[in-house]
Tab-separated table of C-alpha atoms in Angstrom:
chain	number	residue	atom	x	y	z
A	3	MET	CA	157.651	138.270	133.438
A	4	VAL	CA	154.470	137.861	135.572
A	5	LEU	CA	152.695	140.484	133.543
A	6	ARG	CA	153.510	138.748	130.241
A	7	THR	CA	152.176	135.486	131.647
A	8	LEU	CA	149.039	137.079	132.673
A	9	CYS	CA	148.559	138.650	129.238
A	10	VAL	CA	149.233	135.255	127.579
A	11	THR	CA	146.757	133.599	129.881
A	12	PHE	CA	144.062	136.241	129.334
A	13	LEU	CA	144.606	135.822	125.387
A	14	CYS	CA	144.376	132.125	125.674
A	15	THR	CA	141.314	132.052	128.052
A	16	PHE	CA	139.166	134.789	126.653
A	17	VAL	CA	140.424	136.588	123.581
A	18	LEU	CA	141.376	133.558	121.361
A	19	PRO	CA	138.002	131.643	122.012
A	20	LEU	CA	136.052	134.674	121.450
A	21	THR	CA	138.071	135.278	118.195
A	22	LEU	CA	137.450	131.683	117.092
A	23	PHE	CA	133.698	131.847	118.076
A	24	LEU	CA	133.225	135.116	116.016
A	25	ALA	CA	135.176	133.500	113.137
A	26	ALA	CA	133.002	130.512	113.312
A	27	LEU	CA	129.828	132.703	113.232
A	28	LYS	CA	131.198	134.538	110.265
A	29	LEU	CA	131.939	131.386	108.300
A	30	TRP	CA	128.634	130.029	109.182
A	31	GLU	CA	126.905	133.109	107.793
A	32	VAL	CA	128.952	132.821	104.654
A	33	TYR	CA	128.161	129.153	104.278
A	34	CYS	CA	124.423	129.848	104.761
A	35	LEU	CA	124.409	132.718	102.218
A	36	ARG	CA	126.029	130.524	99.763
A	37	ARG	CA	122.903	128.589	99.742
A	38	LYS	CA	121.507	131.362	97.720
A	39	ASP	CA	120.560	130.501	94.288
A	40	PRO	CA	122.774	132.610	91.997
A	41	SER	CA	120.473	132.190	88.992
A	42	CYS	CA	117.791	134.306	90.752
A	43	GLU	CA	118.464	138.056	91.072
A	44	LYS	CA	116.065	138.691	94.032
A	45	PRO	CA	117.738	138.726	97.442
A	46	LEU	CA	117.128	136.323	100.313
A	47	PRO	CA	114.594	137.442	102.921
A	48	PRO	CA	115.980	139.387	105.910
A	49	GLY	CA	116.898	137.418	109.047
A	50	SER	CA	119.667	135.540	110.810
A	51	MET	CA	120.955	132.108	110.719
A	52	GLY	CA	121.876	131.591	114.392
A	53	LEU	CA	124.677	129.463	115.753
A	54	PRO	CA	126.967	127.199	113.616
A	55	PHE	CA	125.038	124.039	112.952
A	56	LEU	CA	122.543	124.539	115.784
A	57	GLY	CA	121.004	127.548	113.971
A	58	GLU	CA	118.206	129.071	116.064
A	59	THR	CA	116.487	125.828	116.939
A	60	LEU	CA	117.320	126.238	120.631
A	61	GLN	CA	115.899	129.759	120.850
A	62	LEU	CA	112.682	128.520	119.229
A	63	VAL	CA	112.301	125.562	121.595
A	64	LEU	CA	113.154	127.509	124.749
A	65	GLN	CA	111.560	130.889	123.948
A	66	ARG	CA	108.898	130.053	121.297
A	67	TYR	CA	106.509	132.887	121.729
A	68	LYS	CA	109.064	135.600	122.642
A	69	PHE	CA	111.364	134.321	119.949
A	70	LEU	CA	108.872	134.450	117.145
A	71	LYS	CA	107.301	137.771	118.079
A	72	MET	CA	110.816	139.194	118.112
A	73	LYS	CA	111.513	137.917	114.750
A	74	VAL	CA	108.109	139.407	113.318
A	75	ARG	CA	108.794	142.890	114.832
A	76	LYS	CA	112.455	142.798	113.607
A	77	TYR	CA	112.063	141.435	110.117
A	78	GLY	CA	108.313	141.446	109.014
A	79	HIS	CA	106.090	138.809	107.490
A	80	ILE	CA	108.832	136.836	105.728
A	81	TYR	CA	112.270	136.126	107.129
A	82	LYS	CA	114.995	133.539	106.939
A	83	THR	CA	116.371	131.428	109.877
A	84	HIS	CA	117.957	128.001	110.440
A	85	LEU	CA	115.746	125.410	112.307
A	86	PHE	CA	115.936	121.675	112.775
A	87	GLY	CA	119.222	121.472	110.767
A	88	ASN	CA	117.964	123.229	107.645
A	89	PRO	CA	117.884	126.867	106.258
A	90	THR	CA	114.321	127.924	106.691
A	91	VAL	CA	111.926	130.705	105.568
A	92	ARG	CA	109.114	131.552	107.857
A	93	ILE	CA	106.124	133.280	106.396
A	94	MET	CA	102.753	134.859	107.377
A	95	GLY	CA	99.942	136.859	105.865
A	96	ALA	CA	97.162	135.876	103.511
A	97	GLU	CA	98.860	136.482	100.180
A	98	ASN	CA	102.078	134.833	101.200
A	99	VAL	CA	100.271	131.950	102.618
A	100	LYS	CA	98.005	131.645	99.633
A	101	GLN	CA	101.006	131.306	97.278
A	102	ILE	CA	102.478	128.511	99.502
A	103	LEU	CA	99.264	126.481	99.966
A	104	LEU	CA	98.223	126.645	96.494
A	105	GLY	CA	101.739	125.924	95.227
A	106	GLU	CA	101.736	122.364	96.569
A	107	HIS	CA	103.396	119.876	94.106
A	108	LYS	CA	104.482	122.851	91.996
A	109	LEU	CA	106.471	125.168	94.180
A	110	VAL	CA	106.535	123.396	97.401
A	111	SER	CA	105.981	119.915	98.974
A	112	VAL	CA	105.130	118.904	102.500
A	113	GLN	CA	108.246	118.035	104.581
A	114	TRP	CA	108.200	117.838	108.215
A	115	PRO	CA	111.306	117.887	110.394
A	116	ALA	CA	113.318	114.695	110.427
A	117	SER	CA	112.182	113.708	113.871
A	118	VAL	CA	108.471	114.046	113.077
A	119	ARG	CA	108.935	112.058	109.949
A	120	THR	CA	110.827	109.324	111.855
A	121	ILE	CA	108.333	109.047	114.797
A	122	LEU	CA	105.033	109.280	112.790
A	123	GLY	CA	106.434	107.153	109.959
A	124	ALA	CA	106.641	107.583	106.158
A	125	GLY	CA	103.483	105.920	105.561
A	126	CYS	CA	101.200	108.419	107.282
A	127	LEU	CA	99.130	110.825	105.283
A	128	SER	CA	100.979	114.038	106.262
A	129	SER	CA	104.225	112.545	104.826
A	130	LEU	CA	102.981	111.020	101.535
A	131	HIS	CA	103.103	112.982	98.128
A	132	ASP	CA	101.329	113.178	94.798
A	133	SER	CA	99.193	110.188	93.850
A	134	GLU	CA	99.954	108.248	97.074
A	135	HIS	CA	98.588	111.277	99.062
A	136	LYS	CA	95.445	111.644	96.902
A	137	HIS	CA	94.621	107.949	97.184
A	138	ARG	CA	95.126	107.662	100.987
A	139	LYS	CA	93.240	110.927	101.544
A	140	ARG	CA	90.295	109.537	99.507
A	141	VAL	CA	90.347	106.379	101.694
A	142	ILE	CA	90.583	108.165	104.991
A	143	LEU	CA	87.834	110.590	103.929
A	144	LYS	CA	85.521	107.609	103.860
A	145	ALA	CA	85.765	107.618	107.638
A	146	PHE	CA	84.590	111.120	107.749
A	147	SER	CA	81.741	110.990	105.386
A	148	ARG	CA	78.298	112.541	106.402
A	149	GLU	CA	76.974	109.210	107.082
A	150	ALA	CA	79.775	108.043	109.253
A	151	LEU	CA	79.771	111.422	111.186
A	152	GLU	CA	76.109	111.053	111.859
A	153	ASN	CA	76.693	107.522	113.368
A	154	TYR	CA	79.540	109.099	115.583
A	155	ILE	CA	77.381	111.753	117.145
A	156	PRO	CA	75.604	109.461	119.893
A	157	VAL	CA	79.100	108.257	120.966
A	158	MET	CA	80.444	111.876	121.123
A	159	GLY	CA	77.457	112.881	123.284
A	160	GLU	CA	77.810	109.901	125.657
A	161	GLU	CA	81.468	110.212	126.340
A	162	ILE	CA	81.141	114.108	126.812
A	163	ARG	CA	78.215	113.873	129.207
A	164	ALA	CA	80.151	111.368	131.081
A	165	GLY	CA	83.187	113.447	131.324
A	166	LEU	CA	81.148	116.534	132.449
A	167	ARG	CA	79.643	114.474	135.233
A	168	ARG	CA	83.173	113.554	136.478
A	169	TRP	CA	84.027	117.276	136.613
A	170	LEU	CA	80.839	118.195	138.350
A	171	ASP	CA	81.110	115.290	140.834
A	172	SER	CA	84.788	116.141	141.813
A	173	GLY	CA	83.457	119.021	143.720
A	174	SER	CA	86.838	120.755	143.628
A	175	CYS	CA	89.296	122.303	141.367
A	176	VAL	CA	89.510	120.497	137.880
A	177	LEU	CA	92.632	120.799	135.694
A	178	VAL	CA	90.805	121.226	132.497
A	179	TYR	CA	93.436	120.589	129.889
A	180	PRO	CA	94.744	117.121	131.144
A	181	GLU	CA	91.071	116.215	131.751
A	182	MET	CA	90.086	117.452	128.321
A	183	LYS	CA	92.732	115.399	126.750
A	184	ARG	CA	91.565	112.323	128.606
A	185	LEU	CA	87.954	113.072	127.428
A	186	MET	CA	88.913	113.634	123.688
A	187	PHE	CA	91.194	110.562	123.917
A	188	GLY	CA	88.378	108.401	125.045
A	189	ILE	CA	86.218	109.711	122.155
A	190	ALA	CA	88.952	108.989	119.594
A	191	MET	CA	89.609	105.621	121.064
A	192	ARG	CA	85.973	104.639	120.464
A	193	ILE	CA	85.202	106.587	117.242
A	194	LEU	CA	88.452	106.272	115.442
A	195	LEU	CA	89.852	102.860	116.643
A	196	GLY	CA	86.771	101.012	117.843
A	197	PHE	CA	87.852	100.315	121.400
A	198	GLU	CA	84.638	99.581	123.558
A	199	PRO	CA	84.448	101.179	127.064
A	200	THR	CA	85.396	98.316	129.357
A	201	HIS	CA	87.727	97.857	132.192
A	202	THR	CA	90.474	96.407	129.997
A	203	THR	CA	89.961	99.244	127.473
A	204	GLN	CA	90.392	101.870	130.367
A	205	GLN	CA	93.761	100.298	131.233
A	206	THR	CA	94.723	100.230	127.598
A	207	GLN	CA	93.508	103.952	127.343
A	208	GLN	CA	95.717	104.967	130.202
A	209	GLU	CA	98.782	103.206	128.659
A	210	LEU	CA	98.145	104.806	125.338
A	211	ILE	CA	97.566	108.166	126.878
A	212	GLU	CA	100.914	108.046	128.700
A	213	ALA	CA	102.659	106.866	125.490
A	214	PHE	CA	101.025	109.661	123.498
A	215	GLU	CA	102.267	112.135	126.108
A	216	GLU	CA	105.810	110.994	125.610
A	217	MET	CA	105.593	110.707	121.920
A	218	ILE	CA	104.269	114.271	121.642
A	219	ARG	CA	106.874	115.707	123.907
A	220	ASN	CA	109.668	114.384	121.829
A	221	LEU	CA	108.053	114.894	118.417
A	222	PHE	CA	110.081	117.968	117.585
A	223	SER	CA	113.602	116.874	118.758
A	224	LEU	CA	117.099	116.670	117.363
A	225	PRO	CA	117.274	113.661	114.830
A	226	ILE	CA	119.669	111.652	116.971
A	227	ASP	CA	118.450	108.039	117.795
A	228	VAL	CA	120.741	107.168	120.773
A	229	PRO	CA	119.611	106.022	124.266
A	230	PHE	CA	117.852	108.692	126.382
A	231	SER	CA	117.689	111.180	123.455
A	232	GLY	CA	114.453	112.866	122.679
A	233	LEU	CA	114.049	110.893	119.345
A	234	TYR	CA	114.881	107.547	121.252
A	235	ARG	CA	112.227	108.211	123.812
A	236	GLY	CA	109.638	109.278	121.156
A	237	LEU	CA	110.290	106.119	119.068
A	238	LYS	CA	109.971	103.866	122.188
A	239	ALA	CA	106.546	105.463	123.041
A	240	ARG	CA	105.440	105.229	119.357
A	241	ASN	CA	106.298	101.539	119.469
A	242	VAL	CA	103.985	101.039	122.437
A	243	ILE	CA	101.032	102.749	120.606
A	244	HIS	CA	101.820	100.711	117.451
A	245	ALA	CA	101.649	97.404	119.419
A	246	LYS	CA	98.243	98.411	120.891
A	247	ILE	CA	96.781	99.327	117.402
A	248	GLU	CA	98.303	96.190	115.877
A	249	GLU	CA	96.461	94.053	118.351
A	250	ASN	CA	93.191	95.941	117.583
A	251	ILE	CA	93.689	95.614	113.819
A	252	ARG	CA	94.175	91.843	114.050
A	253	LYS	CA	91.146	91.435	115.911
A	254	LYS	CA	89.039	93.453	113.451
A	255	VAL	CA	90.476	91.397	110.532
A	256	ALA	CA	89.761	88.261	112.215
A	257	ARG	CA	86.199	89.102	113.087
A	258	ARG	CA	85.137	90.330	109.578
A	259	GLU	CA	81.973	91.628	110.748
A	260	ALA	CA	80.744	95.255	111.283
A	261	PRO	CA	79.677	96.372	114.710
A	262	ALA	CA	75.886	96.600	115.114
A	263	HIS	CA	75.767	100.312	115.971
A	264	PHE	CA	78.425	101.912	113.907
A	265	GLN	CA	81.642	101.381	112.002
A	266	ASP	CA	84.707	103.110	113.471
A	267	ALA	CA	87.221	104.924	111.226
A	268	LEU	CA	89.735	102.243	111.560
A	269	GLN	CA	87.193	99.547	110.440
A	270	LEU	CA	86.306	101.783	107.536
A	271	LEU	CA	89.957	102.215	106.570
A	272	ILE	CA	90.677	98.537	106.682
A	273	GLU	CA	87.630	97.625	104.513
A	274	HIS	CA	88.253	100.330	101.885
A	275	SER	CA	91.890	99.397	101.872
A	276	GLU	CA	91.091	95.764	101.221
A	277	LYS	CA	88.996	96.714	98.274
A	278	SER	CA	91.693	99.067	96.824
A	279	GLU	CA	94.028	98.085	93.954
A	280	HIS	CA	96.768	99.107	96.422
A	281	PRO	CA	95.767	97.771	99.831
A	282	LEU	CA	97.520	99.229	102.861
A	283	ARG	CA	100.230	97.113	104.602
A	284	LEU	CA	99.931	96.456	108.258
A	285	GLN	CA	102.634	99.162	108.905
A	286	GLU	CA	100.829	101.672	106.970
A	287	LEU	CA	97.560	100.939	108.802
A	288	LYS	CA	99.336	101.339	112.129
A	289	GLU	CA	100.838	104.688	111.130
A	290	SER	CA	97.490	105.970	109.729
A	291	ALA	CA	95.761	104.916	112.906
A	292	THR	CA	98.466	106.727	115.044
A	293	GLU	CA	97.899	109.753	112.924
A	294	LEU	CA	94.136	109.693	113.141
A	295	LEU	CA	94.373	109.256	116.973
A	296	PHE	CA	96.965	112.082	117.332
A	297	GLY	CA	94.993	114.509	115.189
A	298	GLY	CA	91.728	113.395	116.601
A	299	HIS	CA	92.331	114.085	120.217
A	300	GLU	CA	95.285	116.620	120.501
A	301	THR	CA	93.886	119.371	118.533
A	302	THR	CA	90.308	119.132	119.652
A	303	ALA	CA	91.557	118.962	123.324
A	304	SER	CA	93.343	122.283	122.631
A	305	THR	CA	90.494	123.973	121.135
A	306	ALA	CA	87.899	122.697	123.796
A	307	THR	CA	90.164	124.051	126.367
A	308	SER	CA	90.316	127.399	124.631
A	309	LEU	CA	86.426	127.271	124.391
A	310	VAL	CA	86.134	126.824	128.278
A	311	THR	CA	88.514	129.822	128.662
A	312	PHE	CA	86.815	132.321	126.329
A	313	LEU	CA	83.243	131.284	127.475
A	314	ALA	CA	84.298	131.925	131.096
A	315	LEU	CA	85.922	135.226	130.232
A	316	HIS	CA	83.101	136.436	128.099
A	317	PRO	CA	79.709	135.772	129.992
A	318	ALA	CA	77.724	137.812	127.467
A	319	VAL	CA	78.839	135.264	124.797
A	320	LEU	CA	77.782	132.473	127.126
A	321	ARG	CA	74.329	133.906	127.545
A	322	LYS	CA	73.916	134.229	123.814
A	323	VAL	CA	74.890	130.698	123.198
A	324	ARG	CA	72.324	129.462	125.865
A	325	GLY	CA	69.784	131.682	124.255
A	326	GLU	CA	70.327	129.846	120.892
A	327	LEU	CA	70.078	126.611	122.534
A	328	GLN	CA	66.775	127.604	124.137
A	329	GLU	CA	65.361	128.598	120.701
A	330	GLN	CA	66.262	125.144	119.348
A	331	GLY	CA	64.766	123.342	122.378
A	332	LEU	CA	68.048	122.177	123.757
A	333	LEU	CA	68.155	124.001	126.872
A	334	SER	CA	64.794	123.318	128.617
A	335	ARG	CA	64.899	119.748	130.327
A	336	ASP	CA	61.322	119.110	129.042
A	337	THR	CA	62.371	119.029	125.465
A	338	ALA	CA	66.103	118.620	125.368
A	339	ASP	CA	66.196	115.024	126.910
A	340	ASN	CA	63.961	113.750	124.175
A	341	LYS	CA	65.553	115.778	121.262
A	342	GLN	CA	68.129	113.756	119.325
A	343	ILE	CA	71.121	115.849	118.147
A	344	THR	CA	71.695	115.442	114.417
A	345	ILE	CA	73.998	117.262	111.875
A	346	GLU	CA	70.947	119.108	110.572
A	347	LEU	CA	70.222	120.344	114.210
A	348	LEU	CA	73.958	121.292	114.759
A	349	ALA	CA	73.862	123.254	111.412
A	350	GLN	CA	71.025	125.441	112.833
A	351	LEU	CA	73.346	126.557	115.744
A	352	LYS	CA	74.869	129.398	113.864
A	353	TYR	CA	76.038	131.439	116.877
A	354	THR	CA	77.593	128.358	118.586
A	355	GLY	CA	79.337	127.737	115.330
A	356	SER	CA	80.645	131.275	115.201
A	357	VAL	CA	82.013	130.958	118.815
A	358	ILE	CA	84.035	128.043	117.649
A	359	LYS	CA	85.274	129.939	114.616
A	360	GLU	CA	86.343	132.769	116.710
A	361	THR	CA	88.073	130.577	119.120
A	362	LEU	CA	89.939	128.841	116.187
A	363	ARG	CA	91.021	132.401	114.970
A	364	MET	CA	92.223	133.648	118.229
A	365	SER	CA	93.803	130.342	119.548
A	366	PRO	CA	94.408	127.992	116.531
A	367	PRO	CA	95.586	124.684	118.116
A	368	VAL	CA	98.110	123.930	115.314
A	369	PRO	CA	100.764	126.949	114.799
A	370	GLY	CA	101.537	126.201	111.166
A	371	GLY	CA	102.796	123.839	108.576
A	372	PHE	CA	106.042	122.678	107.071
A	373	ARG	CA	107.025	122.644	103.366
A	374	VAL	CA	110.186	122.332	101.285
A	375	ALA	CA	110.920	124.325	98.085
A	376	LEU	CA	110.964	122.098	95.054
A	377	LYS	CA	112.582	124.840	93.058
A	378	THR	CA	113.799	128.401	93.490
A	379	PHE	CA	110.794	130.726	93.471
A	380	VAL	CA	109.985	134.462	94.274
A	381	LEU	CA	107.721	135.347	97.278
A	382	ASN	CA	106.995	138.965	98.040
A	383	GLY	CA	110.110	139.983	96.351
A	384	TYR	CA	112.466	137.541	97.966
A	385	GLN	CA	113.821	134.405	96.600
A	386	ILE	CA	113.204	131.028	98.231
A	387	PRO	CA	115.897	128.779	97.148
A	388	LYS	CA	115.422	125.152	96.029
A	389	GLY	CA	115.781	122.816	99.019
A	390	TRP	CA	115.070	125.486	101.744
A	391	ASN	CA	112.457	124.661	104.269
A	392	VAL	CA	109.281	126.814	104.346
A	393	ILE	CA	107.077	127.364	107.496
A	394	TYR	CA	103.690	129.034	107.110
A	395	SER	CA	102.389	130.541	110.345
A	396	ILE	CA	98.561	129.978	111.145
A	397	CYS	CA	98.395	131.837	114.330
A	398	ASP	CA	100.519	134.848	112.908
A	399	THR	CA	98.465	134.943	109.644
A	400	HIS	CA	95.379	135.398	111.897
A	401	ASP	CA	97.089	138.055	113.837
A	402	VAL	CA	98.063	140.225	110.839
A	403	ALA	CA	94.951	139.695	108.828
A	404	THR	CA	93.661	143.156	107.842
A	405	ASN	CA	89.989	142.218	107.306
A	406	PHE	CA	89.415	141.380	110.846
A	407	SER	CA	88.815	144.518	112.917
A	408	LYS	CA	89.818	144.798	116.690
A	409	LYS	CA	91.714	141.437	116.267
A	410	ASP	CA	92.572	141.118	119.962
A	411	GLU	CA	88.767	141.152	120.979
A	412	PHE	CA	86.773	137.949	121.158
A	413	ASN	CA	83.850	138.660	118.891
A	414	PRO	CA	81.917	135.728	117.526
A	415	ASP	CA	79.470	138.149	115.658
A	416	ARG	CA	82.125	138.758	113.145
A	417	PHE	CA	81.400	135.316	111.642
A	418	MET	CA	77.655	135.736	111.720
A	419	GLU	CA	75.509	136.274	108.495
A	420	GLY	CA	75.507	140.133	107.503
A	421	SER	CA	78.987	140.747	108.999
A	422	SER	CA	81.444	142.313	106.409
A	423	GLU	CA	84.185	140.041	108.111
A	424	LYS	CA	82.259	136.792	107.626
A	425	ASP	CA	83.359	136.273	103.931
A	426	ALA	CA	86.876	137.597	104.426
A	427	CYS	CA	89.705	136.265	102.155
A	428	ARG	CA	90.076	132.559	102.853
A	429	PHE	CA	93.681	132.627	103.406
A	430	SER	CA	93.296	135.137	106.251
A	431	TYR	CA	91.506	132.447	108.288
A	432	ILE	CA	93.256	129.006	108.043
A	433	PRO	CA	92.860	127.058	111.232
A	434	PHE	CA	92.631	123.867	109.322
A	435	GLY	CA	95.298	124.774	106.765
A	436	GLY	CA	94.280	125.017	103.248
A	437	GLY	CA	94.811	123.774	99.699
A	438	SER	CA	95.141	120.038	98.904
A	439	ARG	CA	96.457	119.415	102.573
A	440	SER	CA	93.703	120.989	104.531
A	441	CYS	CA	93.018	118.800	107.617
A	442	VAL	CA	91.018	115.745	106.539
A	443	GLY	CA	89.160	115.549	109.900
A	444	LYS	CA	88.053	119.096	109.945
A	445	GLU	CA	84.363	118.269	109.718
A	446	PHE	CA	84.763	115.659	112.466
A	447	ALA	CA	86.396	118.273	114.709
A	448	LYS	CA	83.730	120.953	114.082
A	449	ILE	CA	80.849	118.502	114.995
A	450	LEU	CA	82.709	117.261	118.027
A	451	LEU	CA	83.484	120.849	119.277
A	452	LYS	CA	79.893	121.987	118.666
A	453	ILE	CA	78.540	118.984	120.557
A	454	PHE	CA	81.051	119.595	123.347
A	455	THR	CA	79.824	123.305	123.616
A	456	VAL	CA	76.111	122.266	123.635
A	457	GLU	CA	76.781	119.763	126.511
A	458	LEU	CA	79.040	122.105	128.426
A	459	VAL	CA	76.932	125.172	128.441
A	460	ARG	CA	73.548	123.320	129.226
A	461	ALA	CA	75.301	121.255	132.139
A	462	CYS	CA	77.731	123.573	133.771
A	463	ASP	CA	78.746	126.936	135.197
A	464	TRP	CA	82.297	127.352	135.773
A	465	GLU	CA	84.977	129.817	136.990
A	466	LEU	CA	88.697	130.116	136.121
A	467	LEU	CA	90.488	129.889	139.385
A	468	ASN	CA	93.551	131.592	137.983
A	469	GLY	CA	92.021	133.967	135.577
A	470	PRO	CA	93.073	134.365	132.032
A	471	PRO	CA	95.849	131.699	131.240
A	472	THR	CA	99.263	132.044	129.755
A	473	MET	CA	99.487	129.965	126.623
A	474	LYS	CA	102.266	127.748	125.267
A	475	THR	CA	102.776	125.738	122.183
A	476	ASN	CA	104.400	122.273	122.200
A	477	PRO	CA	103.360	121.123	119.511
A	478	THR	CA	99.735	122.232	120.136
A	479	VAL	CA	98.491	125.224	122.084
A	480	TYR	CA	97.772	124.687	125.759
A	481	PRO	CA	97.511	126.879	129.206
A	482	VAL	CA	100.729	126.640	131.094
A	483	ASP	CA	98.661	126.197	134.244
A	484	ASN	CA	96.409	123.503	132.922
A	485	LEU	CA	93.495	125.870	133.516
A	486	PRO	CA	92.244	125.069	137.124
A	487	THR	CA	88.585	125.603	137.041
A	488	LYS	CA	85.657	125.088	139.477
A	489	PHE	CA	82.561	123.578	137.824
A	490	THR	CA	79.006	123.735	139.278
A	491	PRO	CA	75.715	122.463	137.834
A	492	PHE	CA	73.667	124.848	135.598
A	493	PRO	CA	69.920	124.450	136.132
A	494	TYR	CA	69.458	123.139	132.654
A	495	LYS	CA	66.468	125.512	131.915
A	496	MET	CA	65.795	129.146	131.334
């Protein structure tokens, strides 16, 4: 009797739940496989769909790097999974990525996870489609014209020099990544939104930084808007940002005159919107400004932090950058203080530009992009069913590119004139995406990063206190230890 009771208890406690769990897994697998398009004879990509309903989202969030590397080792350059509530195909490699990026509006369309769409809003550029996307992109590109960029340069230099002085004056360890975000946020506040550097603005900036941190932490979360959920916290932070931006928009509309020194991106956006046949509503302006502020500081802060890292780890590269600055009269105090930095002068800094390109190759700030299949199509011998999400990986595409030799080595010379790798397939190197949805602010980012590099290497020497950092992605790439670094003055002359 006792034995029978123990057996029944064991069966009910262990065997039955395990059986039900395995049955649920099997039913989930069958359900997912039924999403295959029967009209296409090609098989689905290899891969697994994870747990019922949750898919493999938790593994991605908790073990991003290990999870993704394991998938690539096991399944190759294209595989299926289930992420953020949808069956998904993740791809990498120049030819696969080319088909996706050039297939915009024909094979695929942009579709970020529900939490991203909800928080950033349906009116931001990254969520628009077809004619709406083309029109908004044309308007926003006015804020990144050559003339506009030329006017932004003095403000960039002023803010960067002030930030570097703070690091040098601290006399102790500087946590580079949070300080870099503060620096790049201040630049974005002035150039993109037109906030002047006053005490009140500093308070506003700190409030916005804290709100952005909260919003970004919850950008990729379960799409459940209940108190204390990630989406709830992200929306609450987004509302703080929108309130500050709306206040600034109303001031600009009320003034109706352009600033004497330059027009910021938001001012240009408002003016071009008013002249358009389809002017932007206030909510659309707020969403566009939020997207500009997010893209204008988060990605540049990530890349600038990587630049500090790579230049510290490769002193020979740093010496070559300083040599180039010396040739252009930007390193000797006698000439550099009186030499105005222009777009033309920055274009002459070929090696410095190659250092930035190599940094973006090895550590692209954005890991990839999201699309949805508009119809069933074939990619590399596998069917991608209509309605499935498609994620293309930027970092993995760089890693598997066959045209880059010794891919794990930091070698800016590969992008210099005369190198066989300089003109490699354009889809092997995609730090700014590609196709019709390539980053609208990429020229802004390139100029900002080049000015930062110039000001950094002629003002500072530095040492990474923890050595090479471990990198993490959430949602952009950053060092886990925030990159503690000791900065000392550089003599500013050769």
